[in-house]
Short mmCIF file of C-alpha atoms in Angstrom, two decimals:
data_model
loop_
_atom_site.label_atom_id
_atom_site.label_comp_id
_atom_site.label_asym_id
_atom_site.label_seq_id
_atom_site.Cartn_x
_atom_site.Cartn_y
_atom_site.Cartn_z
CA MET A 1 0.01 -0.21 0.17
CA TYR A 2 2.59 2.44 0.86
CA GLU A 3 5.79 3.06 -1.32
CA SER A 4 8.26 4.58 0.41
CA ALA A 5 10.39 7.16 -1.14
CA ASN A 6 13.55 6.04 -2.32
CA VAL A 7 16.09 8.02 -0.26
CA SER A 8 19.07 7.12 -2.75
CA GLU A 9 21.32 9.68 -4.25
CA ASP A 10 19.48 9.35 -7.27
CA ALA A 11 15.96 9.39 -5.82
CA ASP A 12 16.83 12.81 -4.33
CA ARG A 13 17.08 14.37 -8.18
CA THR A 14 13.32 13.42 -8.28
CA ALA A 15 11.16 16.41 -8.56
CA PHE A 16 9.02 14.61 -6.20
CA ARG A 17 11.84 14.00 -3.84
CA ARG A 18 13.03 17.36 -3.95
CA ALA A 19 9.92 18.91 -3.04
CA GLU A 20 9.70 16.40 -0.08
CA LYS A 21 13.11 17.87 0.86
CA LYS A 22 11.66 21.45 0.87
CA TYR A 23 8.57 21.17 2.64
CA LYS A 24 9.90 18.52 5.45
CA LEU A 25 10.73 20.09 8.83
CA TYR A 26 14.28 20.74 9.49
CA TYR A 27 15.75 22.89 12.52
CA GLU A 28 18.43 25.65 12.49
CA GLN A 29 21.93 24.43 13.35
CA ASP A 30 22.78 26.48 16.32
CA SER A 31 24.58 25.01 19.51
CA LYS A 32 23.03 27.37 21.87
CA PHE A 33 19.73 25.70 21.62
CA SER A 34 19.12 22.16 23.03
CA ARG A 35 16.84 19.88 20.87
CA LYS A 36 13.88 21.18 22.51
CA LYS A 37 14.51 24.85 21.95
CA LYS A 38 15.65 24.44 18.34
CA LEU A 39 13.98 26.80 16.12
CA PRO A 40 12.54 25.49 12.46
CA LYS A 41 14.29 26.51 9.13
CA PRO A 42 12.30 28.83 7.31
CA VAL A 43 10.59 27.55 4.23
CA ASP A 44 9.21 29.31 1.54
CA LEU A 45 5.06 28.42 1.59
CA SER A 46 4.37 30.91 -1.28
CA SER A 47 3.64 28.23 -4.01
CA VAL A 48 1.49 25.92 -1.55
CA LEU A 49 -2.10 25.84 -2.96
CA ASP A 50 -4.86 26.97 -0.20
CA PHE A 51 -7.87 25.89 -1.15
CA ASN A 52 -9.79 27.38 1.70
CA SER A 53 -8.73 30.69 0.27
CA VAL A 54 -9.38 29.65 -3.41
CA SER A 55 -13.15 28.69 -1.91
CA GLN A 56 -13.56 32.28 -0.41
CA GLU A 57 -12.23 33.78 -3.68
CA PHE A 58 -14.51 31.58 -5.71
CA ASN A 59 -17.58 32.62 -3.74
CA LYS A 60 -16.76 36.18 -3.39
CA THR A 61 -15.41 36.87 -7.07
CA GLY A 62 -15.53 33.70 -9.13
CA ALA A 63 -12.16 33.94 -9.85
CA LEU A 64 -10.00 30.60 -9.53
CA PRO A 65 -5.83 30.04 -9.87
CA ASP A 66 -4.45 29.05 -13.27
CA GLY A 67 -5.09 24.71 -13.25
CA VAL A 68 -7.93 24.77 -10.73
CA ARG A 69 -11.54 24.33 -11.58
CA VAL A 70 -14.65 23.81 -9.95
CA SER A 71 -16.58 20.13 -10.28
CA GLU A 72 -19.48 20.20 -13.04
CA SER A 73 -21.60 19.04 -10.38
CA ASP A 74 -20.79 20.66 -7.43
CA SER A 75 -19.14 24.11 -7.22
CA SER A 76 -17.80 23.61 -3.64
CA VAL A 77 -15.72 20.89 -4.88
CA PHE A 78 -11.94 21.75 -6.64
CA CYS A 79 -10.05 19.93 -9.18
CA ILE A 80 -6.67 20.02 -10.44
CA VAL A 81 -6.99 20.19 -13.97
CA ASN A 82 -3.95 18.02 -15.11
CA ARG A 83 -4.52 15.55 -12.57
CA PRO A 84 -8.21 14.22 -13.59
CA GLY A 85 -9.70 12.09 -10.75
CA PHE A 86 -8.76 14.28 -7.76
CA TYR A 87 -11.35 16.14 -5.97
CA PHE A 88 -10.52 18.69 -3.13
CA ILE A 89 -13.41 19.57 -0.56
CA PRO A 90 -12.63 22.20 2.06
CA ASN A 91 -14.72 22.22 5.13
CA ALA A 92 -16.44 19.35 4.42
CA LEU A 93 -16.77 17.96 7.91
CA SER A 94 -18.28 20.19 10.51
CA LEU A 95 -16.78 20.79 13.77
CA GLU A 96 -18.98 18.56 15.56
CA GLU A 97 -18.06 15.86 12.76
CA GLN A 98 -14.24 16.50 13.27
CA CYS A 99 -14.79 15.87 16.92
CA LYS A 100 -16.63 12.87 16.50
CA TRP A 101 -14.01 11.28 14.11
CA ILE A 102 -10.84 12.36 16.07
CA LYS A 103 -12.54 10.65 19.22
CA GLU A 104 -13.19 7.47 17.76
CA SER A 105 -9.79 7.37 15.88
CA LEU A 106 -8.21 7.45 19.47
CA THR A 107 -10.43 5.16 21.40
CA SER A 108 -12.38 2.73 18.86
CA PHE A 109 -10.72 2.50 16.06
CA PRO A 110 -7.31 1.03 17.69
CA GLN A 111 -9.18 -1.52 19.52
CA PRO A 112 -8.82 -5.19 18.74
CA PRO A 113 -9.90 -7.06 16.25
CA ASN A 114 -8.49 -3.44 14.43
CA ARG A 115 -4.51 -4.06 13.89
CA THR A 116 -2.14 -1.63 14.75
CA ASN A 117 1.58 -0.94 14.18
CA HIS A 118 1.57 -2.29 18.10
CA ASN A 119 0.56 -5.52 16.93
CA ALA A 120 3.62 -6.76 15.93
CA ILE A 121 5.75 -6.36 19.35
CA TYR A 122 2.81 -6.11 22.11
CA GLY A 123 -0.20 -8.00 20.43
CA PRO A 124 -3.56 -6.75 20.50
CA VAL A 125 -3.36 -3.75 22.90
CA THR A 126 -7.18 -2.99 24.26
CA ASP A 127 -7.86 0.49 25.82
CA LEU A 128 -5.04 2.24 24.75
CA PHE A 129 -6.34 6.19 24.86
CA GLU A 130 -7.86 5.37 28.32
CA SER A 131 -4.93 3.51 29.73
CA ALA A 132 -2.76 6.65 28.65
CA LYS A 133 -5.33 9.05 30.27
CA ASP A 134 -4.92 7.15 33.35
CA ASN A 135 -1.06 6.87 33.61
CA LYS A 136 -0.78 3.28 33.41
CA VAL A 137 1.98 1.23 32.44
CA LEU A 138 1.80 -2.03 30.14
CA VAL A 139 3.78 -4.79 31.38
CA GLN A 140 5.03 -7.96 29.59
CA GLU A 141 3.17 -10.84 31.69
CA ASP A 142 5.17 -13.89 29.58
CA THR A 143 6.42 -14.29 26.03
CA ASN A 144 3.20 -13.23 24.14
CA ARG A 145 0.82 -11.26 27.04
CA TRP A 146 1.25 -7.79 27.67
CA LYS A 147 -1.45 -5.97 30.85
CA PHE A 148 -1.97 -2.51 31.86
CA TYR A 149 -1.42 -1.93 35.30
CA ASP A 150 -1.47 1.06 37.51
CA GLY A 151 2.13 3.02 37.98
CA GLU A 152 2.60 1.74 41.46
CA GLU A 153 1.33 -1.86 40.76
CA ALA A 154 3.80 -1.73 37.74
CA LYS A 155 7.27 -1.19 39.26
CA GLN A 156 6.16 -3.95 41.83
CA ARG A 157 6.63 -6.28 38.40
CA SER A 158 10.60 -6.75 37.37
CA CYS A 159 9.62 -7.13 33.64
CA LYS A 160 9.53 -5.13 30.22
CA SER A 161 6.96 -2.59 30.58
CA VAL A 162 6.24 0.90 28.72
CA SER A 163 4.19 3.76 29.50
CA ALA A 164 0.74 3.85 27.89
CA SER A 165 1.36 7.35 27.30
CA VAL A 166 4.42 6.62 25.32
CA LEU A 167 2.11 4.12 23.15
CA LEU A 168 -0.33 6.35 22.26
CA ARG A 169 2.30 8.75 20.98
CA LYS A 170 4.16 6.23 19.08
CA LEU A 171 0.78 4.71 17.37
CA ARG A 172 1.10 5.37 13.86
CA TRP A 173 -1.92 3.34 12.24
CA SER A 174 -4.93 1.57 12.84
CA THR A 175 -7.06 -0.75 10.26
CA LEU A 176 -10.75 -0.77 9.79
CA GLY A 177 -12.92 -3.27 8.24
CA LEU A 178 -10.97 -5.75 6.11
CA GLN A 179 -7.75 -5.80 7.72
CA PHE A 180 -4.51 -5.04 5.49
CA ASP A 181 -1.75 -7.36 6.20
CA TRP A 182 1.29 -5.02 5.67
CA SER A 183 4.02 -8.00 5.51
CA LYS A 184 2.34 -9.71 2.26
CA ARG A 185 0.85 -6.05 1.19
CA ASN A 186 -2.81 -7.26 0.48
CA TYR A 187 -5.76 -7.53 2.24
CA ASP A 188 -6.40 -10.57 4.36
CA VAL A 189 -9.83 -11.55 4.78
CA SER A 190 -9.28 -14.38 7.00
CA LEU A 191 -7.96 -11.86 9.77
CA PRO A 192 -10.82 -11.14 12.37
CA HIS A 193 -12.31 -7.98 11.49
CA ASN A 194 -15.28 -5.87 12.00
CA ASN A 195 -17.41 -4.03 9.34
CA ILE A 196 -16.54 -0.07 8.99
CA PRO A 197 -18.76 1.78 11.37
CA ASP A 198 -22.15 2.48 10.05
CA GLY A 199 -21.58 6.72 10.60
CA LEU A 200 -18.14 6.81 8.74
CA TYR A 201 -19.67 4.36 6.27
CA GLN A 202 -22.26 6.78 5.24
CA LEU A 203 -20.32 9.73 5.62
CA ALA A 204 -17.57 8.48 2.98
CA LYS A 205 -20.38 7.11 0.52
CA LYS A 206 -21.80 10.81 0.76
CA HIS A 207 -18.57 12.37 0.16
CA ALA A 208 -17.63 9.44 -2.44
CA ALA A 209 -20.76 10.07 -4.86
CA ILE A 210 -19.02 12.82 -6.73
CA ALA A 211 -16.11 10.79 -8.10
CA MET A 212 -17.63 7.37 -8.55
CA PRO A 213 -18.72 5.92 -12.14
CA VAL A 214 -22.13 7.08 -13.39
CA GLY A 215 -25.04 4.23 -11.59
CA GLU A 216 -22.70 3.07 -8.70
CA GLU A 217 -22.37 3.56 -5.26
CA PHE A 218 -19.57 3.25 -3.06
CA ARG A 219 -18.92 0.48 -0.86
CA PRO A 220 -16.40 1.55 1.79
CA GLU A 221 -14.86 -2.09 3.19
CA GLY A 222 -11.78 -1.27 4.50
CA ALA A 223 -9.71 1.84 5.87
CA ILE A 224 -6.53 2.90 7.10
CA VAL A 225 -5.93 5.47 9.90
CA ASN A 226 -2.86 7.45 9.92
CA TYR A 227 -1.53 9.27 13.21
CA PHE A 228 1.30 12.24 12.71
CA GLY A 229 3.34 14.11 15.29
CA LEU A 230 5.81 16.54 15.01
CA GLY A 231 8.30 15.80 12.20
CA ASP A 232 6.49 12.79 10.97
CA THR A 233 5.93 12.33 7.39
CA LEU A 234 4.58 9.66 4.83
CA GLY A 235 7.00 9.33 1.70
CA GLY A 236 5.59 9.38 -1.93
CA HIS A 237 3.86 6.06 -2.50
CA LEU A 238 0.73 4.90 -4.59
CA ASP A 239 -2.25 3.34 -3.16
CA ASP A 240 -2.70 0.25 -5.37
CA MET A 241 -3.87 -2.80 -3.29
CA GLU A 242 -7.48 -2.27 -4.19
CA ALA A 243 -9.16 -4.19 -7.15
CA ASP A 244 -10.87 -1.36 -8.89
CA TRP A 245 -9.12 2.23 -9.30
CA SER A 246 -12.28 4.05 -10.83
CA LYS A 247 -13.69 3.83 -7.37
CA PRO A 248 -12.41 6.46 -5.24
CA ILE A 249 -10.15 6.46 -1.96
CA VAL A 250 -11.88 8.75 0.65
CA SER A 251 -9.60 11.06 2.72
CA MET A 252 -10.10 12.88 5.70
CA SER A 253 -8.02 15.05 7.80
CA LEU A 254 -8.33 15.60 11.44
CA GLY A 255 -6.13 17.81 13.23
CA CYS A 256 -3.12 20.10 12.88
CA LYS A 257 -2.82 21.24 9.09
CA ALA A 258 -0.58 19.69 6.94
CA ILE A 259 1.01 20.08 3.40
CA PHE A 260 0.07 17.62 1.09
CA LEU A 261 1.94 16.57 -2.12
CA LEU A 262 0.10 15.16 -5.52
CA GLY A 263 2.45 13.89 -8.14
CA GLY A 264 2.04 12.44 -11.20
CA LYS A 265 2.33 9.20 -12.36
CA SER A 266 6.27 9.38 -12.22
CA LYS A 267 8.42 10.90 -9.18
CA GLU A 268 10.15 12.97 -12.15
CA ASP A 269 6.54 14.92 -12.23
CA ASN A 270 6.12 18.27 -10.57
CA PRO A 271 3.99 17.66 -7.74
CA HIS A 272 1.23 20.12 -6.70
CA ALA A 273 1.88 21.04 -2.84
CA MET A 274 -1.42 22.23 -0.63
CA TYR A 275 -2.57 22.55 2.73
CA LEU A 276 -4.51 20.18 4.21
CA ARG A 277 -7.02 21.38 6.99
CA SER A 278 -8.98 19.68 9.45
CA GLY A 279 -12.58 18.89 8.14
CA ASP A 280 -10.98 18.84 4.72
CA VAL A 281 -12.05 15.80 2.37
CA VAL A 282 -9.79 14.84 -0.75
CA LEU A 283 -10.79 12.06 -3.37
CA MET A 284 -8.58 10.04 -5.42
CA ALA A 285 -10.08 8.17 -8.39
CA GLY A 286 -9.32 6.48 -11.74
CA GLU A 287 -6.32 8.28 -13.27
CA ALA A 288 -5.43 9.77 -10.03
CA ARG A 289 -5.19 6.42 -8.28
CA GLU A 290 -2.17 6.34 -10.15
CA CYS A 291 -0.45 9.41 -8.84
CA PHE A 292 2.14 9.51 -6.20
CA HIS A 293 1.71 11.26 -3.22
CA GLY A 294 2.66 12.06 0.19
CA VAL A 295 2.65 14.27 3.35
CA PRO A 296 5.98 16.14 4.08
CA ARG A 297 5.07 18.36 6.87
CA ILE A 298 2.59 19.06 9.73
CA PHE A 299 2.31 22.28 11.61
CA ILE A 300 1.92 22.08 15.39
CA ASP A 301 2.73 25.79 16.22
CA GLU A 302 -0.35 28.10 17.29
CA GLU A 303 0.42 30.39 14.43
CA ASN A 304 0.07 27.48 11.79
CA ALA A 305 -1.66 24.50 13.09
CA ASP A 306 -5.15 26.11 12.24
CA ILE A 307 -7.27 24.32 14.87
CA GLY A 308 -8.23 27.25 16.74
CA ALA A 309 -12.05 26.47 16.73
CA LEU A 310 -11.46 22.98 16.90
CA GLU A 311 -9.35 22.87 20.14
CA PRO A 312 -11.70 24.17 22.50
CA GLU A 313 -14.96 22.58 20.97
CA LEU A 314 -13.15 18.98 21.44
CA SER A 315 -12.07 19.68 24.95
CA ARG A 316 -16.09 20.47 25.43
CA GLU A 317 -17.32 17.27 23.60
CA SER A 318 -14.31 14.88 24.18
CA GLY A 319 -12.33 16.19 27.37
CA HIS A 320 -9.14 17.78 28.07
CA PHE A 321 -6.82 14.82 27.10
CA CYS A 322 -8.48 14.33 23.52
CA ALA A 323 -7.73 18.20 23.16
CA GLU A 324 -4.46 18.14 24.48
CA TYR A 325 -3.37 15.10 22.32
CA ILE A 326 -4.78 16.95 18.79
CA LYS A 327 -2.66 19.94 19.69
CA SER A 328 0.21 18.36 18.62
CA SER A 329 -0.99 15.59 16.08
CA ARG A 330 -3.11 14.97 13.03
CA ILE A 331 -5.16 12.38 12.26
CA ASN A 332 -5.97 10.87 8.42
CA ILE A 333 -8.91 8.37 7.67
CA ASN A 334 -8.48 6.76 4.30
CA ILE A 335 -11.51 4.86 3.29
CA ARG A 336 -11.50 2.37 0.46
CA GLN A 337 -13.59 0.02 -1.57
CA VAL A 338 -11.10 -3.05 -1.63
CA PHE A 339 -13.03 -5.31 -4.48
#
């Protein structure tokens, strides 16, 4: 599913790799600063497409930037002329919907039988978010079994252990619906799984409609939830393991703002850089499914994260701990029709 960007000397010469390096977070090299106090290197963001601003200007004057058009069936959906099959829906999710799916992404989606990146080491981990909230520690009981304990009780056990808060911060992905086997790079229908939650199913189906072949309905069967923290990136890749590329991937952004790169069918093609904000939805169908794409940067500083309205609403809806997490994180839910 994920084709990592080749970091060899030759790969550094591709247009996509150069764009990744341009926008990636680097720090000023100054011995006066500790790691925590290092200042991010400035980066030129003038060529990053801002569909929020595009939408506002279009609604006001009808003007659009070169290479951008509105969808023929919905003027609130934007397309890039030389990337057919790509659709950008700014502010597609309400604040209430954003809060709901952030909470679900942290509390429900990592729950077994859904698999996460932690399965390989710890096996199925239950109630990770609540355990982190309660300052619990995951302790190895035997070779194949780990269990959460309160801090004091964990100290009394001379076993391998790791705090739940560390595990939560190291959560990188979870899978919903049909489970993806990362070692074999395919969907394994034999693995235990639940169906996509109905609310997410209906939401994805609604937003996918504009990108669907005429007369067909989107059937959400699997999803991957990505979790990003400061400095995390997603290298240039193709989502190529689904059977029918005419069906869109529905990608929902939650939390801190990010830069998204949409390349072409070769990494030699110059990618389009654009902002993804909380509540934005992106669709990739048809030819766009053959385009390399990735996330080289997220912004967690107050000036650029763009979660001013989300944070207090999330705190009211889901509690302070959830709001604190999202202040320095981004969550991306990618829903797919597998077969």
